[in-house]
Tab-separated table of C-alpha atoms in Angstrom:
chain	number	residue	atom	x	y	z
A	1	UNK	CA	19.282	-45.468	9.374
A	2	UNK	CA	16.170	-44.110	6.918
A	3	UNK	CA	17.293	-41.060	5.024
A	4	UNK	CA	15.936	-39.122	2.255
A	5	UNK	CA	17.418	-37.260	-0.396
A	6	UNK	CA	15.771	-34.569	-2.703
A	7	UNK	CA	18.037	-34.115	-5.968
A	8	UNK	CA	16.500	-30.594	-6.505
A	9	UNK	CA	17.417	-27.201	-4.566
A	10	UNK	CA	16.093	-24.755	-6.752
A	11	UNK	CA	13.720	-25.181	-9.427
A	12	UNK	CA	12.501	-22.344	-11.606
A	13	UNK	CA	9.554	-23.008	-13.783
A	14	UNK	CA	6.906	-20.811	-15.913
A	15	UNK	CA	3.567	-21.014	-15.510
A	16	UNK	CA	2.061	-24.227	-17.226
A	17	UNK	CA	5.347	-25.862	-17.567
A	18	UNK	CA	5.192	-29.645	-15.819
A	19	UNK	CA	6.603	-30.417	-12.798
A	20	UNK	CA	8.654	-33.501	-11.681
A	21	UNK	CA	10.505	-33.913	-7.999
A	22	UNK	CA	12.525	-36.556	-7.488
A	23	UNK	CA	12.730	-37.885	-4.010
A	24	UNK	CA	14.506	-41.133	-3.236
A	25	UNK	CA	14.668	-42.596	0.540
A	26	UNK	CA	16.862	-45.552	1.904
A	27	UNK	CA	15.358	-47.676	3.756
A	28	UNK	CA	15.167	-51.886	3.573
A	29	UNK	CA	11.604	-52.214	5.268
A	30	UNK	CA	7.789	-51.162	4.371
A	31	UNK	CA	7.692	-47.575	4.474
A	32	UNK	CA	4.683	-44.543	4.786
A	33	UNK	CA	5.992	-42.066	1.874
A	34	UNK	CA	4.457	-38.290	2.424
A	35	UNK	CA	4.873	-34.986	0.383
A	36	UNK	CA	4.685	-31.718	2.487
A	37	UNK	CA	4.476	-28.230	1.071
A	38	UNK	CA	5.344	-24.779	3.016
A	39	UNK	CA	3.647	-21.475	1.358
A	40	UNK	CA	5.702	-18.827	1.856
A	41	UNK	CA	4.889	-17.484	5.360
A	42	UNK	CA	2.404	-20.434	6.322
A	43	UNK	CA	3.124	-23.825	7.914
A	44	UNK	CA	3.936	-27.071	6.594
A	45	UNK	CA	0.844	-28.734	5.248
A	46	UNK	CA	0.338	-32.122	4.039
A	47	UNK	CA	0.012	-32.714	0.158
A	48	UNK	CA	-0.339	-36.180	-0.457
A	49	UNK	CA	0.604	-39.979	1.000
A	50	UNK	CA	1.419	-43.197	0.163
A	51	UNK	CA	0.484	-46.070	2.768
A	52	UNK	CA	-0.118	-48.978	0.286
A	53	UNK	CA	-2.168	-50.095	-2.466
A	54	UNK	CA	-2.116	-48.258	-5.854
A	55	UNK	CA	1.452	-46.757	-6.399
A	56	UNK	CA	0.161	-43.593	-8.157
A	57	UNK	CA	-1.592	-41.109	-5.389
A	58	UNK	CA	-3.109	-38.287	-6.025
A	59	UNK	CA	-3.115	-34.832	-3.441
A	60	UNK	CA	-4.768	-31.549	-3.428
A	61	UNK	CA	-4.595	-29.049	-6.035
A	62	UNK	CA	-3.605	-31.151	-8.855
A	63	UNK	CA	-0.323	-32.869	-7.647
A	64	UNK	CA	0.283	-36.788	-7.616
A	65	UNK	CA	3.259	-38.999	-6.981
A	66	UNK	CA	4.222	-41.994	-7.729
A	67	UNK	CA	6.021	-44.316	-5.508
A	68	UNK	CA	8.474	-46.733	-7.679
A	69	UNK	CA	9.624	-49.619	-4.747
A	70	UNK	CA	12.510	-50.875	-7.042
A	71	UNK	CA	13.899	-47.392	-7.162
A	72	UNK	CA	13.419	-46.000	-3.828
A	73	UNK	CA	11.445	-43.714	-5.458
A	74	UNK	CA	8.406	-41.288	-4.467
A	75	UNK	CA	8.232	-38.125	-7.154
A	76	UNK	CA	6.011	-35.674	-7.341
A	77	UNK	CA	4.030	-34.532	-10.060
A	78	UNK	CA	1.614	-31.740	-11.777
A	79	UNK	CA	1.101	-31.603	-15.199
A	80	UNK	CA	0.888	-27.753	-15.585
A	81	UNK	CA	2.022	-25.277	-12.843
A	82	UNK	CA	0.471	-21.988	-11.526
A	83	UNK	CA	2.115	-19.174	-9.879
A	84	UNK	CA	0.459	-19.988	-6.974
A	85	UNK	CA	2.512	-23.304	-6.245
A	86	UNK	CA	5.646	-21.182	-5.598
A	87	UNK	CA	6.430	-22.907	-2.403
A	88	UNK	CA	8.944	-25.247	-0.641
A	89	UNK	CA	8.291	-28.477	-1.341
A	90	UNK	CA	9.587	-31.555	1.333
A	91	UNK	CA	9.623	-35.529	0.698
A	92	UNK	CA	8.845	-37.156	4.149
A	93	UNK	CA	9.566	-41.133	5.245
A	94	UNK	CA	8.348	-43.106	7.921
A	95	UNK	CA	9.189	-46.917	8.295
A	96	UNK	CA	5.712	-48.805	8.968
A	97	UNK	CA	6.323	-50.511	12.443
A	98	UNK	CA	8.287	-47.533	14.013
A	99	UNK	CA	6.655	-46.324	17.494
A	100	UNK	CA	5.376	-42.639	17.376
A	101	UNK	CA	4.883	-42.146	13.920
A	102	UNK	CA	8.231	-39.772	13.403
A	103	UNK	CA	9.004	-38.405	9.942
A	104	UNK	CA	12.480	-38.633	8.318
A	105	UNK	CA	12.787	-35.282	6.104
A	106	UNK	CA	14.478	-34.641	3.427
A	107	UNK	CA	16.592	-31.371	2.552
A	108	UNK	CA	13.415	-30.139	0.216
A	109	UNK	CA	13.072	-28.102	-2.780
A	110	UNK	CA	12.518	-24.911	-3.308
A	111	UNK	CA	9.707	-24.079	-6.376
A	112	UNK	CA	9.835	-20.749	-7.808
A	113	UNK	CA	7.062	-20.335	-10.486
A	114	UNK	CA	7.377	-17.738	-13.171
A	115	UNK	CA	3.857	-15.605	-14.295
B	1	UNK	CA	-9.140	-28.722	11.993
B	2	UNK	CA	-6.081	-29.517	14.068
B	3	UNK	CA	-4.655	-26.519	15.337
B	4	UNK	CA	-1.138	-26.857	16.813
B	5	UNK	CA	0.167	-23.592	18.337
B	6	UNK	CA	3.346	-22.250	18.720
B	7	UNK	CA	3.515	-19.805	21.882
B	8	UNK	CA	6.147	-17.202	20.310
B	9	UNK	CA	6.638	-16.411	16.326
B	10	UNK	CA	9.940	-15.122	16.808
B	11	UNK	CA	12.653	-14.913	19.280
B	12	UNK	CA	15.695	-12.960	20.561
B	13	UNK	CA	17.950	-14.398	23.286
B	14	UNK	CA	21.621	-13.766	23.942
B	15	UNK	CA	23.934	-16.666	24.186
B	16	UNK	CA	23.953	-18.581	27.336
B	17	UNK	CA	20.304	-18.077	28.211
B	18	UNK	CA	18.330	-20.820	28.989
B	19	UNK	CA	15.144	-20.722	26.347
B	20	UNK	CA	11.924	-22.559	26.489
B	21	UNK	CA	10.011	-22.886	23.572
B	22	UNK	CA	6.387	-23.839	23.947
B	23	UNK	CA	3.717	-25.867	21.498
B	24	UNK	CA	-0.177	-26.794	22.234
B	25	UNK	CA	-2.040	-28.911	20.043
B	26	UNK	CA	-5.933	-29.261	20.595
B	27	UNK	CA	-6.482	-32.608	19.314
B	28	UNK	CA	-5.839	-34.879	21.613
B	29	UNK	CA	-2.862	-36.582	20.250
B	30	UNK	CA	-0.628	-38.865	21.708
B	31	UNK	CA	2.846	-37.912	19.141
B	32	UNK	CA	4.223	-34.374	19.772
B	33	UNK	CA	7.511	-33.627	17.718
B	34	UNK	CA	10.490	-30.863	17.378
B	35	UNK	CA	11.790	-30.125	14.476
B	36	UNK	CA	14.151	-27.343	13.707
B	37	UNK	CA	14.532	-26.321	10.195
B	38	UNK	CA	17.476	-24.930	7.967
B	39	UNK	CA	17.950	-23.688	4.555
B	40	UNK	CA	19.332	-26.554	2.671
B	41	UNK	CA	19.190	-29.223	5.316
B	42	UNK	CA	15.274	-29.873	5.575
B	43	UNK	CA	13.718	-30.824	8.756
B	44	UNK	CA	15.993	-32.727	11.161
B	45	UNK	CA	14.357	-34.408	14.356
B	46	UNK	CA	14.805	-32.716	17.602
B	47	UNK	CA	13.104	-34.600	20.158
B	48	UNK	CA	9.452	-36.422	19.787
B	49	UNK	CA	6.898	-37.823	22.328
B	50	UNK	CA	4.297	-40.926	22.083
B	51	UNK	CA	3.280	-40.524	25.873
B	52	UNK	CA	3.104	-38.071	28.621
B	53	UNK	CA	6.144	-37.951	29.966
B	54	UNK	CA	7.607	-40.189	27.252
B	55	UNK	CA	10.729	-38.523	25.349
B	56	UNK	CA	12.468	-40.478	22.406
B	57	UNK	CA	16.243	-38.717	21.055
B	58	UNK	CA	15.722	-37.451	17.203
B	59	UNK	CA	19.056	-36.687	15.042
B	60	UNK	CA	20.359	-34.092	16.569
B	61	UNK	CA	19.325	-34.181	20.264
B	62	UNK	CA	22.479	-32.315	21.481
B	63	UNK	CA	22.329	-28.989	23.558
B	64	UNK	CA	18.227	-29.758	23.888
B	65	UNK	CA	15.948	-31.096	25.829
B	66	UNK	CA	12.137	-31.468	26.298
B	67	UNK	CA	9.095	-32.148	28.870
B	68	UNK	CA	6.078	-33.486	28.039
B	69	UNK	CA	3.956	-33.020	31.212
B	70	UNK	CA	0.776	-32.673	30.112
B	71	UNK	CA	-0.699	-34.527	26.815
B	72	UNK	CA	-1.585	-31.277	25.132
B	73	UNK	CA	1.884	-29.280	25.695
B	74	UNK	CA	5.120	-30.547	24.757
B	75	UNK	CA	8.440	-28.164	25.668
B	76	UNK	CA	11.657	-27.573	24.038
B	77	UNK	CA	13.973	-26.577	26.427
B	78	UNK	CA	17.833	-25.094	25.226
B	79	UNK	CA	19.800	-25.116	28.482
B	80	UNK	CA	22.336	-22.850	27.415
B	81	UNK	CA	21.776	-21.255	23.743
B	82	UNK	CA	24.232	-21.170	21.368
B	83	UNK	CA	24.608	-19.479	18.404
B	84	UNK	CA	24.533	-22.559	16.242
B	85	UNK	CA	21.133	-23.018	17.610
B	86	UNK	CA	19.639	-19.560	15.545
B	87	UNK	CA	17.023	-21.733	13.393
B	88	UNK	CA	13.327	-22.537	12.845
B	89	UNK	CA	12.095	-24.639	15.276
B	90	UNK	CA	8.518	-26.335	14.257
B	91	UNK	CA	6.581	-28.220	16.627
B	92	UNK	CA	4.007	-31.301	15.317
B	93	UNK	CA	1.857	-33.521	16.366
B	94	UNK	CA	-0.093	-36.772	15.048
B	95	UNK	CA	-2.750	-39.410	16.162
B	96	UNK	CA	-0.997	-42.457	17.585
B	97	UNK	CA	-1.557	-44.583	14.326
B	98	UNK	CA	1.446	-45.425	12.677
B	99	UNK	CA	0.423	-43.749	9.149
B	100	UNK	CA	-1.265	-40.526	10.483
B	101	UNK	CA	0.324	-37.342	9.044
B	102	UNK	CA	1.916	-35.008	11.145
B	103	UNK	CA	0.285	-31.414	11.637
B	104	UNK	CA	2.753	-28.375	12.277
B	105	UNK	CA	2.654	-25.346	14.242
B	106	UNK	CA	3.886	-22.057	12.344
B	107	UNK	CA	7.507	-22.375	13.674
B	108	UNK	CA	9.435	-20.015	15.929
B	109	UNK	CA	12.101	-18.039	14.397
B	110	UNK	CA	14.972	-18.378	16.428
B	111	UNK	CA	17.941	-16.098	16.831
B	112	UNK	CA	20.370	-16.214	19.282
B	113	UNK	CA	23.204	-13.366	19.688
């Protein structure tokens, strides 16, 4: 069975620090790698994806990931922080040929951004 | 913009009660999904729906169920609440192509007493 695993519960940052998640995902076949965020109070909106093609993918307000297929691998990335990205942050699999589209979560992690 | 909507924000039912939990999405999409989400354990897969009056098991199908009757409107149904079952429940939806990203509803808080 596809699972995903976020090593990070908690992480505390000040503003313009950089930002790695780690997100690995178990799975043998081609896989659809996503990264979701969840403002506090708002709904689960779509950062970036991965489908194929260039490994490094960039999202919306300044994040990328990069999807490393010998590690299992799909971080995510900014380079400098803002207090604004305080947020929940969830890594999101789906293996390529599976009907409906459904997302495998996993347990995400919780950014807390420092002015 | 897609617009998925969640019929209650929050919720207050005693255990025992049977609960329905309603979600609409306006696009015209064939996928319809229930999540329910807890602190520390992500988003685990209720129930999800490629069809109209299709219904696939997620993870942790137990003590649910769903109807999809109408391609638009997709149910979750609790037949008799428990209080294990005090969560977040988020409702989704996608296109029918295998790489389309899912777009959530702003959950329904959950508690039952």
């Amino acid at each position: 069975a596809q699972s995903v695993s976020q090593h990070n519960h908690h992480v505390i940052l000040s503003e313009a620090a950089s930002l790695e998640l780690g997100c690995n995902y178990s799975y043998g076949g081609t896989v659809n790698l996503f990264w979701y965020v969840q403002y506090p109070g708002q709904h689960l909106q779509l950062l970036l994806k991965y489908f194929s093609g260039d490994p490094l993918v960039k999202g919306i307000k300044g994040f990328e990931a990069e999807f490393i297929k010998s590690k299992f691998s799909f971080n995510l990335r900014k380079p400098s922080v803002q207090w604004s990205d305080t947020a929940e942050y969830f890594c999101a699999v789906n293996a390529r040929n599976n009907q409906g589209g459904k997302l495998i979560f996993g347990q995400g992690t919780e950014l807390s951004v420092k002015p | 913009d897609v617009k998925v909507t969640q019929s209650s924000r929050y919720l207050v039912k005693r255990t025992g009660e049977k609960v329905f939990l309603e979600c609409v999405q306006d696009m015209d999409h064939e996928n319809m999904f229930w999540y329910r989400q807890d602190p520390g354990l992500g988003l685990r897969l209720i129930y999800f729906s490629y069809d109209v009056k299709m219904k696939e098991k997620g993870d942790i199908p137990e003590g649910y169920s769903v109807s999809r009757e109408k391609k638009e409107r997709f149910s979750l149904i609790l037949e008799s609440a428990s209080t294990n079952q005090t969560s977040m429940y988020l409702c989704a939806s996608s296109s029918g192509l295998y790489n389309s990203p899912l777009h959530f509803g702003n959950g329904t808080r959950l508690t039952v007493t």
